[in-house]
PDB file of C-alpha atoms in Angstrom:
ATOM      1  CA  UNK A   1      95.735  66.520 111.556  1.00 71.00           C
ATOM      2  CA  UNK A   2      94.032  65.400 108.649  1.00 78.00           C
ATOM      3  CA  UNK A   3      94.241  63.144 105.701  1.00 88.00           C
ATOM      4  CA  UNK A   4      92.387  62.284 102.653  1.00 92.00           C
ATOM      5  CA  UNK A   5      91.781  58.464 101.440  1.00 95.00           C
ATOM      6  CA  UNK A   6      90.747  57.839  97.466  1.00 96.00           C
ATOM      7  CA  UNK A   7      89.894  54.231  96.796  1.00 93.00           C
ATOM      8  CA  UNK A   8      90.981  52.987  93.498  1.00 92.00           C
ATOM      9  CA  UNK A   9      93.765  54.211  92.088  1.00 93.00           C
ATOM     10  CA  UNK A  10      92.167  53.536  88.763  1.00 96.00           C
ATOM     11  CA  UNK A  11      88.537  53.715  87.382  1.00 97.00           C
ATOM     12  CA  UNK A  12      87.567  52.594  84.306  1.00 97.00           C
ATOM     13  CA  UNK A  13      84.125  53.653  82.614  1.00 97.00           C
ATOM     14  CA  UNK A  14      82.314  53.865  79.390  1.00 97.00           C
ATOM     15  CA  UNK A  15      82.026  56.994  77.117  1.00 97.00           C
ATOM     16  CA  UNK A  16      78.042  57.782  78.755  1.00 97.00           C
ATOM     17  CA  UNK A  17      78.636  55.847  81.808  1.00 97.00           C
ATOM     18  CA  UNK A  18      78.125  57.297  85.155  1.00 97.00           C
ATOM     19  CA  UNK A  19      81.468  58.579  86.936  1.00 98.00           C
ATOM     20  CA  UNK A  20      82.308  57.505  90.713  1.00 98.00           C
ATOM     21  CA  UNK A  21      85.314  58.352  91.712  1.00 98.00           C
ATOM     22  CA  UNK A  22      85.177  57.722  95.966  1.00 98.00           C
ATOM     23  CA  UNK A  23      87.161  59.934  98.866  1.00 97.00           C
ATOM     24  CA  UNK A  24      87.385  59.914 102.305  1.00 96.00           C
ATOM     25  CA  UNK A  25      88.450  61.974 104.670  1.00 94.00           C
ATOM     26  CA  UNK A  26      89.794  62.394 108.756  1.00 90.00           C
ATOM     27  CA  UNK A  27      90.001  65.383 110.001  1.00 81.00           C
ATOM     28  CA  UNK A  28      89.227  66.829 113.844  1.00 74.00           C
ATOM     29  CA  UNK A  29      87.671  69.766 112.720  1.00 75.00           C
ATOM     30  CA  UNK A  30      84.730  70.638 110.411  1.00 74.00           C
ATOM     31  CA  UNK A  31      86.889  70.318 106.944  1.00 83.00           C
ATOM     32  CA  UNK A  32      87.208  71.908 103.751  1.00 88.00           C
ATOM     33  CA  UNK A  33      86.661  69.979 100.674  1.00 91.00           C
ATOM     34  CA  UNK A  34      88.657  70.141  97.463  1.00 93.00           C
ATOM     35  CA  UNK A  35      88.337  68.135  94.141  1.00 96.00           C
ATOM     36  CA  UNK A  36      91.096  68.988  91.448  1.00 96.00           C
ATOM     37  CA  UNK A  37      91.812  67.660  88.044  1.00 97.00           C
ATOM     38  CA  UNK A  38      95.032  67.078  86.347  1.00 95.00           C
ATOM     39  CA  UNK A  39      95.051  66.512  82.665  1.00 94.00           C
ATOM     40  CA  UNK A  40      98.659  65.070  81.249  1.00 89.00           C
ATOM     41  CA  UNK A  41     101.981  67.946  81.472  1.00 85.00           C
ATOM     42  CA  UNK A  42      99.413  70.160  83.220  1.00 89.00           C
ATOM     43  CA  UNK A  43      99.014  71.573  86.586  1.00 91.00           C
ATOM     44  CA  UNK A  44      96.522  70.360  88.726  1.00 93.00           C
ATOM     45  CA  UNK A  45      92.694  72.695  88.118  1.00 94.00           C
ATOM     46  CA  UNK A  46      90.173  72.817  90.454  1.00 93.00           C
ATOM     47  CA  UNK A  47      86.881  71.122  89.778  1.00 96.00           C
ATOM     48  CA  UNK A  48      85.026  72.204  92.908  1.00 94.00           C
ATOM     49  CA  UNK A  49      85.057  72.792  96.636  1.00 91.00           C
ATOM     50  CA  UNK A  50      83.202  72.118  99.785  1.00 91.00           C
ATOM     51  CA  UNK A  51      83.613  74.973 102.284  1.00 85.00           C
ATOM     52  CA  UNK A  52      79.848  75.239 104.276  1.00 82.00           C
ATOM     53  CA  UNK A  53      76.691  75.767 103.290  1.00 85.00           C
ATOM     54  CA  UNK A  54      75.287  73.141 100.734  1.00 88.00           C
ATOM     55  CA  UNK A  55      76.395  69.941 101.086  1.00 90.00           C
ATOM     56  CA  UNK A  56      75.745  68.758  97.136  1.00 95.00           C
ATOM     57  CA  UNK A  57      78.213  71.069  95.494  1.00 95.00           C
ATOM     58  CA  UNK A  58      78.749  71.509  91.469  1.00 96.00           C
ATOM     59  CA  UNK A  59      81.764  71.816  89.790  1.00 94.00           C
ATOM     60  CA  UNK A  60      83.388  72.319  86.116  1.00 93.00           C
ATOM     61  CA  UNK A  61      82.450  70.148  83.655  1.00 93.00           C
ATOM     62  CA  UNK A  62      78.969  68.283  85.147  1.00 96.00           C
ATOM     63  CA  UNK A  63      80.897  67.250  87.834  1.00 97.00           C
ATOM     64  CA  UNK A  64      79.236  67.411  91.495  1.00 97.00           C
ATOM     65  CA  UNK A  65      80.149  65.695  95.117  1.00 97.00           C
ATOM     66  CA  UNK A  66      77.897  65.731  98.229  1.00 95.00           C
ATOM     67  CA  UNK A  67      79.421  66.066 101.516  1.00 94.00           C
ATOM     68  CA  UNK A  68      78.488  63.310 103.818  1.00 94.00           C
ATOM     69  CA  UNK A  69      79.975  64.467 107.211  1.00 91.00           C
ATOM     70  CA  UNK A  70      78.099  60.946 108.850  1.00 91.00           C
ATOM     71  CA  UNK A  71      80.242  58.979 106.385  1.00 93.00           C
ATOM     72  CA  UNK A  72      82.963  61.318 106.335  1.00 93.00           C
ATOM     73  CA  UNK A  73      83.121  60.996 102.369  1.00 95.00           C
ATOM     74  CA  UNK A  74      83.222  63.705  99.110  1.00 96.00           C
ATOM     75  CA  UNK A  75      82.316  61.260  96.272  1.00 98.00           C
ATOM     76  CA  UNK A  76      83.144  62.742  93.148  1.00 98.00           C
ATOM     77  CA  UNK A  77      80.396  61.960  90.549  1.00 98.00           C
ATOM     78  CA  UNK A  78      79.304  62.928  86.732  1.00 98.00           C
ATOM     79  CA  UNK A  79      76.051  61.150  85.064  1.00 97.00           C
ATOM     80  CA  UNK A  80      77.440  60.277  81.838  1.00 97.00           C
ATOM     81  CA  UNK A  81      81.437  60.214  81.101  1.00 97.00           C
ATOM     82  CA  UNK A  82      82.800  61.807  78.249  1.00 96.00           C
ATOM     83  CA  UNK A  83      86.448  61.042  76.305  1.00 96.00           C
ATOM     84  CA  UNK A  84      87.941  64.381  77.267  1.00 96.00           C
ATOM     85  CA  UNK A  85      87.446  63.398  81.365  1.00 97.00           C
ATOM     86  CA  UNK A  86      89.836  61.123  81.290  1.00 97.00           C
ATOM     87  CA  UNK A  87      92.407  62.373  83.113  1.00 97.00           C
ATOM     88  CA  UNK A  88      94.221  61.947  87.152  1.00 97.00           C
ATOM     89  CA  UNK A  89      91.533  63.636  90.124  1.00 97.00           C
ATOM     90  CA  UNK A  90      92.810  64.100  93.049  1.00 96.00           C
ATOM     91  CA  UNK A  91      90.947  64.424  96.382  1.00 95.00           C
ATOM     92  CA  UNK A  92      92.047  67.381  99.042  1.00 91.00           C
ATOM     93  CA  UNK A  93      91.784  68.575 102.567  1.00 89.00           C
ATOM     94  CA  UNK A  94      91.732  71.552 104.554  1.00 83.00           C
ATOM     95  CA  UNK A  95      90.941  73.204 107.822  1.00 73.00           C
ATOM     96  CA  UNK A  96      92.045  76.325 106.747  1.00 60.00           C
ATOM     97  CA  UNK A  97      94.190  77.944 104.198  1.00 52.00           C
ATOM     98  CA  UNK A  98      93.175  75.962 100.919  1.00 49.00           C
ATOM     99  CA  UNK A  99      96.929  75.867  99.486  1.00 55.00           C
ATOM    100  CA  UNK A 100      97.698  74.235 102.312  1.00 73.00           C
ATOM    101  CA  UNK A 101      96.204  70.965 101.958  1.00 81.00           C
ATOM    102  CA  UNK A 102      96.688  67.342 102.084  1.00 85.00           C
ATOM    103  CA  UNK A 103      95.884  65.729  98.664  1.00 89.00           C
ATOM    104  CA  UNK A 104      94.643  62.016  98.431  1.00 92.00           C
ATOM    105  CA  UNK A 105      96.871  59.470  96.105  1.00 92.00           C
ATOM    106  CA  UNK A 106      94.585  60.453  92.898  1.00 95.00           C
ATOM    107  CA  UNK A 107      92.785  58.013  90.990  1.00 97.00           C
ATOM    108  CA  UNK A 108      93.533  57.723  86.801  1.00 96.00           C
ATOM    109  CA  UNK A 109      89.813  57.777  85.364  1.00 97.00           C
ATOM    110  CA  UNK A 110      89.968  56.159  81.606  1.00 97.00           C
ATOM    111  CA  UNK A 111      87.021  56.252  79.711  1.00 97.00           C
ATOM    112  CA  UNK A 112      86.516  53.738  76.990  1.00 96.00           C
ATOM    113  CA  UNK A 113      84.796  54.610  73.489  1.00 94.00           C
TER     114      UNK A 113
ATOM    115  CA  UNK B   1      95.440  87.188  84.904  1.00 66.00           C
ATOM    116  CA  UNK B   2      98.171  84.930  83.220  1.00 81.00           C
ATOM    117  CA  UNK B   3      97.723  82.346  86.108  1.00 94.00           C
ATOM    118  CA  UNK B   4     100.876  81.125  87.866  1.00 96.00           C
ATOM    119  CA  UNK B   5     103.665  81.176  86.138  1.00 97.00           C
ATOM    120  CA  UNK B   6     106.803  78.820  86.515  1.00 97.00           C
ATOM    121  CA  UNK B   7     110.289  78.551  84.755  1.00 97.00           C
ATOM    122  CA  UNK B   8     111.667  77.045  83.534  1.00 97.00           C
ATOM    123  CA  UNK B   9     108.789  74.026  82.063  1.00 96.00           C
ATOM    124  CA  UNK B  10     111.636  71.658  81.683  1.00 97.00           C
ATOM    125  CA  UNK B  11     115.421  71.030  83.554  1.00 97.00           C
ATOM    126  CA  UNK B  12     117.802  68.839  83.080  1.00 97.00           C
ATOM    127  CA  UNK B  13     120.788  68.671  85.054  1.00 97.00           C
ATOM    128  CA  UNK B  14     123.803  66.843  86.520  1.00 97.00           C
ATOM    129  CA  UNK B  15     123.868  65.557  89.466  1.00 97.00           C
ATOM    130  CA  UNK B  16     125.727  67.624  91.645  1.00 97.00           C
ATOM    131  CA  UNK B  17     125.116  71.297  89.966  1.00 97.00           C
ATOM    132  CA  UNK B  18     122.625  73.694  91.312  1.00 97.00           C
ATOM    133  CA  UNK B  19     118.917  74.270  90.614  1.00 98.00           C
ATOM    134  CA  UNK B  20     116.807  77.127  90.926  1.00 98.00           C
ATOM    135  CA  UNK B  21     113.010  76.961  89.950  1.00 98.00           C
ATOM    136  CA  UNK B  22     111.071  80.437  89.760  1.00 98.00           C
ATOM    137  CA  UNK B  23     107.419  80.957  90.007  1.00 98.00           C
ATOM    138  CA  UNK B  24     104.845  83.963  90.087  1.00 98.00           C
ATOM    139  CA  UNK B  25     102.317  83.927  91.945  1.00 97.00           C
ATOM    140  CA  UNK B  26      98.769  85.094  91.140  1.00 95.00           C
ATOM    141  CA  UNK B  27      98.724  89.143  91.466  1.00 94.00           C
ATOM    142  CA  UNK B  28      96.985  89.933  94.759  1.00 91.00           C
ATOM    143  CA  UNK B  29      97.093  86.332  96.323  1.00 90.00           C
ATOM    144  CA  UNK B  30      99.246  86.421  99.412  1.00 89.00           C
ATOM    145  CA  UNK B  31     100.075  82.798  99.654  1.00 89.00           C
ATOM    146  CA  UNK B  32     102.801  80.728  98.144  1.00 93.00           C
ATOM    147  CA  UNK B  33     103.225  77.150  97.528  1.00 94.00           C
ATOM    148  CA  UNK B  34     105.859  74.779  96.443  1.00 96.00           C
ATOM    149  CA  UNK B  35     104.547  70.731  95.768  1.00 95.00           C
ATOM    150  CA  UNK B  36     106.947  68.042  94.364  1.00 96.00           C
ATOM    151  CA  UNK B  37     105.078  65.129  92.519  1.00 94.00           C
ATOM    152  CA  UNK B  38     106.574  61.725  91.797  1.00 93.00           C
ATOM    153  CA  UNK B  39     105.137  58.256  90.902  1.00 89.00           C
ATOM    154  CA  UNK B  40     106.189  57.474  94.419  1.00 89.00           C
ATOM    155  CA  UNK B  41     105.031  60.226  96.685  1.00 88.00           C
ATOM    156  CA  UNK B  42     102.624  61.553  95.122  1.00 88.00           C
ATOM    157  CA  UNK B  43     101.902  65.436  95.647  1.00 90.00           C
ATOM    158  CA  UNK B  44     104.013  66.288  98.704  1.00 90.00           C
ATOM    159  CA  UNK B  45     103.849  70.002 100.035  1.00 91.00           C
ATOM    160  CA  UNK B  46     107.186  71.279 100.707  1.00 95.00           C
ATOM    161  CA  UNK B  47     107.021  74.863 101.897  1.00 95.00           C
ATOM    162  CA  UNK B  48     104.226  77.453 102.208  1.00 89.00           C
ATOM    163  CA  UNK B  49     104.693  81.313 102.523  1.00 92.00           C
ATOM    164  CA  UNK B  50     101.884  83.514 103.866  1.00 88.00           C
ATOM    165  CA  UNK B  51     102.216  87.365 102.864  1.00 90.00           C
ATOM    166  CA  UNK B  52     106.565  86.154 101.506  1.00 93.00           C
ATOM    167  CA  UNK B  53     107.115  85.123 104.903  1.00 92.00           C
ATOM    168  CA  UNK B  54     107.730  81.064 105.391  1.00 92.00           C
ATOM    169  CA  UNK B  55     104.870  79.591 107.724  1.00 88.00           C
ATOM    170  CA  UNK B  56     106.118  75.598 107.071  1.00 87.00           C
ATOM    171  CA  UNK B  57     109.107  74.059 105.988  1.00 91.00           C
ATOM    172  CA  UNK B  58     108.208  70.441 107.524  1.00 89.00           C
ATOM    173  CA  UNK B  59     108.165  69.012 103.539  1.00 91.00           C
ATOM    174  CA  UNK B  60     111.374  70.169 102.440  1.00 94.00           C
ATOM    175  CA  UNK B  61     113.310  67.227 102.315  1.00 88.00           C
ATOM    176  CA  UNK B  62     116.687  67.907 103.694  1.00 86.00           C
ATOM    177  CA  UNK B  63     119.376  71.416 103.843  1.00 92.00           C
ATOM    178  CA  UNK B  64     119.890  70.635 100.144  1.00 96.00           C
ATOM    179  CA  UNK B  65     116.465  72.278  99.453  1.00 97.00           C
ATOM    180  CA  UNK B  66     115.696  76.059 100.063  1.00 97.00           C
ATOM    181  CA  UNK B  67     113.287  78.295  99.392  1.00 97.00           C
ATOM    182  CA  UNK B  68     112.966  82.125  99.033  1.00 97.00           C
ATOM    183  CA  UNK B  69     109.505  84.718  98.947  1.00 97.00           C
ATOM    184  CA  UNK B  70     111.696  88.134  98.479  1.00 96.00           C
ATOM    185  CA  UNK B  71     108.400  89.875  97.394  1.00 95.00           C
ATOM    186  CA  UNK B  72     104.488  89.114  96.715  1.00 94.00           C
ATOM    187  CA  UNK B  73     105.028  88.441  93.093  1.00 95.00           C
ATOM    188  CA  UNK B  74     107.971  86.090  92.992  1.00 96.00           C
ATOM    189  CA  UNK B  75     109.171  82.882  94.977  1.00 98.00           C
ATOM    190  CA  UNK B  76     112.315  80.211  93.902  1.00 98.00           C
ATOM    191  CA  UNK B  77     112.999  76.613  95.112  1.00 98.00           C
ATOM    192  CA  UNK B  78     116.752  76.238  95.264  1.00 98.00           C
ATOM    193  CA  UNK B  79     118.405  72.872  95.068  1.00 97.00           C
ATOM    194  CA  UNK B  80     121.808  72.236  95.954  1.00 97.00           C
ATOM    195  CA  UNK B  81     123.432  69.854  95.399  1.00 96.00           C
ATOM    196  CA  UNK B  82     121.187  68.389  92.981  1.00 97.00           C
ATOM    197  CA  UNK B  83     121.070  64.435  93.261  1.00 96.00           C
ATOM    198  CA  UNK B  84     119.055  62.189  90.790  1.00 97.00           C
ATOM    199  CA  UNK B  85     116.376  61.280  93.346  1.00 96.00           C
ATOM    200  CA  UNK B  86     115.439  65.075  93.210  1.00 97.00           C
ATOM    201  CA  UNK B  87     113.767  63.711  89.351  1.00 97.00           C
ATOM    202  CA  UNK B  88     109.913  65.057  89.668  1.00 97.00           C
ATOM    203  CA  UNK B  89     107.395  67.801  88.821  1.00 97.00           C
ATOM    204  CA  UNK B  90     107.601  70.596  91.276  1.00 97.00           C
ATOM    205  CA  UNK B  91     104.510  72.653  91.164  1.00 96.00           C
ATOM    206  CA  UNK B  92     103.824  76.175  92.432  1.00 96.00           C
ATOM    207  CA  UNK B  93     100.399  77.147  93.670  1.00 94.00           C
ATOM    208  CA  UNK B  94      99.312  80.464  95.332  1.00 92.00           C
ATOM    209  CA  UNK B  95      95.734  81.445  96.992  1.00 87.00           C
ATOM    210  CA  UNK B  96      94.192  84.274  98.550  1.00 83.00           C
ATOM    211  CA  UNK B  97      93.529  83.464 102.213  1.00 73.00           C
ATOM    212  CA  UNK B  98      91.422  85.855 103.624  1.00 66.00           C
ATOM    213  CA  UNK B  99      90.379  84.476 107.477  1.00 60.00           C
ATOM    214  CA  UNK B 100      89.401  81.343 108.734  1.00 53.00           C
ATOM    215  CA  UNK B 101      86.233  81.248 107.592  1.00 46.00           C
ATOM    216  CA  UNK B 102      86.866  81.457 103.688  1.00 52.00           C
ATOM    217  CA  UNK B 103      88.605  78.592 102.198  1.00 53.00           C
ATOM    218  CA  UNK B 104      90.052  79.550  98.790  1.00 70.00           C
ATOM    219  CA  UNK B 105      91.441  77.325  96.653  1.00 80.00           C
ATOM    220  CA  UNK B 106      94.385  76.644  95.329  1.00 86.00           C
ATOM    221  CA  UNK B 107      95.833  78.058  91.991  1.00 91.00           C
ATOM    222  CA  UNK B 108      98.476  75.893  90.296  1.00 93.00           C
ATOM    223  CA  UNK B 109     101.347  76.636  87.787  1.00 95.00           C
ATOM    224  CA  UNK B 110     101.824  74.188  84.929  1.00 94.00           C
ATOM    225  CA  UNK B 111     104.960  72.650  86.627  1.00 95.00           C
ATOM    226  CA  UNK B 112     108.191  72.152  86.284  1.00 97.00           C
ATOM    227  CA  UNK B 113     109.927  68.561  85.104  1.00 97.00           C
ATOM    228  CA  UNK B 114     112.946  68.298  86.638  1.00 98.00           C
ATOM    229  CA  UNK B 115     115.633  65.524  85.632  1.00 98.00           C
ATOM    230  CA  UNK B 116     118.927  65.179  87.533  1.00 98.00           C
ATOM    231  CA  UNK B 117     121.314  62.516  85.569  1.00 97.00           C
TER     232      UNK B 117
END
């Protein structure tokens, strides 16, 4: 089984601030690694993904997360916020099938002018 | 592609009547799924088809819930009776799962907001 932990439900940076948004994970088996995004009334969009390979992966929008297997941890991070990332990220899981996977609680991330 | 594509965007309905959501899946992806999201829960999985064949149920709540995959291009979550804790954003999402080895992601629909009064 495996299951996905984001801490904070809520961030809050500056517009040009650096973005940490922070997940761990359990799972028995080497994992797969998903960040999404969810902007307001819209479905949830994927930002990027961990599978193998590279452990520093980069995503949509200057977004990037480093897989730290010794930590078990995907931190999502972005050097310098900006307005339009505000939004609800979610943090998933999978050993196999990506559909199939076990989402974190989200975190909100506001970003203030 | 169009992406996924759900209908109805929004419901409202009485307790007690029927609900059907619909959603297409992404051409060529062979698997289906069906999330519910509420303040509470958060994004629960409900079902998951893999080539329109149901692989696991274990999220759908209770009998009142079904869900259908007659072909590779069109699912529906069923609801009946309706009852006002059923109130939340059910998503669809399809992928293309390949083998083991390749983990696709996840394609979602924009949702559909469901209110039972």
């Amino acid at each position: 089984a495996q299951s996905v932990t984001q801490l904070g439900s809520h961030v809050s940076v500056s517009e040009g601030a650096l973005v940490l948004l922070r997940c761990n994970y359990s799972s028995s088996v080497p994992p797969y690694l998903f960040w999404y995004v969810q902007y307001p009334n819209q479905g949830l969009q994927l930002l990027l993904k961990y599978t193998t390979g590279a452990t520093l992966v980069k995503g949509i929008n200057g977004f990037e997360a480093e897989f730290k297997k010794s930590e078990t941890s995907f931190h999502l991070t972005k050097p310098s916020a900006h307005m339009s990332d505000a939004a609800e990220y979610f943090c998933a899981v999978s050993l196999s099938n990506a559909g199939k996977s076990t989402f974190g609680d989200g975190t909100t991330l506001t970003v203030k002018p | 592609d169009a992406g996924v594509i759900q209908s109805p965007r929004h419901e409202v309905t009485e307790m007690g009547q029927e609900v059907t959501l619909r959603c297409k899946p992404i051409s060529g992806h062979n698997s289906l799924f069906w999330y519910r999201q509420t303040m509470m829960r958060g994004l629960e999985l409900l079902i998951y088809f893999n080539n329109n064949v149901p692989i696991d149920d274990s999220g759908m709540p209770e009998d009142r819930f079904s869900a259908k995959m007659p072909n590779a291009s069109f699912s529906t979550l069923k609801i009946q009776p309706s009852e006002p804790r059923d109130s939340a954003v059910y998503f669809c999402a399809s992928s293309l799962a390949i083998h083991r080895g390749v983990g696709t992601e996840a394609f979602f629909g924009q949702g559909t907001r469901l209110t039972v009064v």
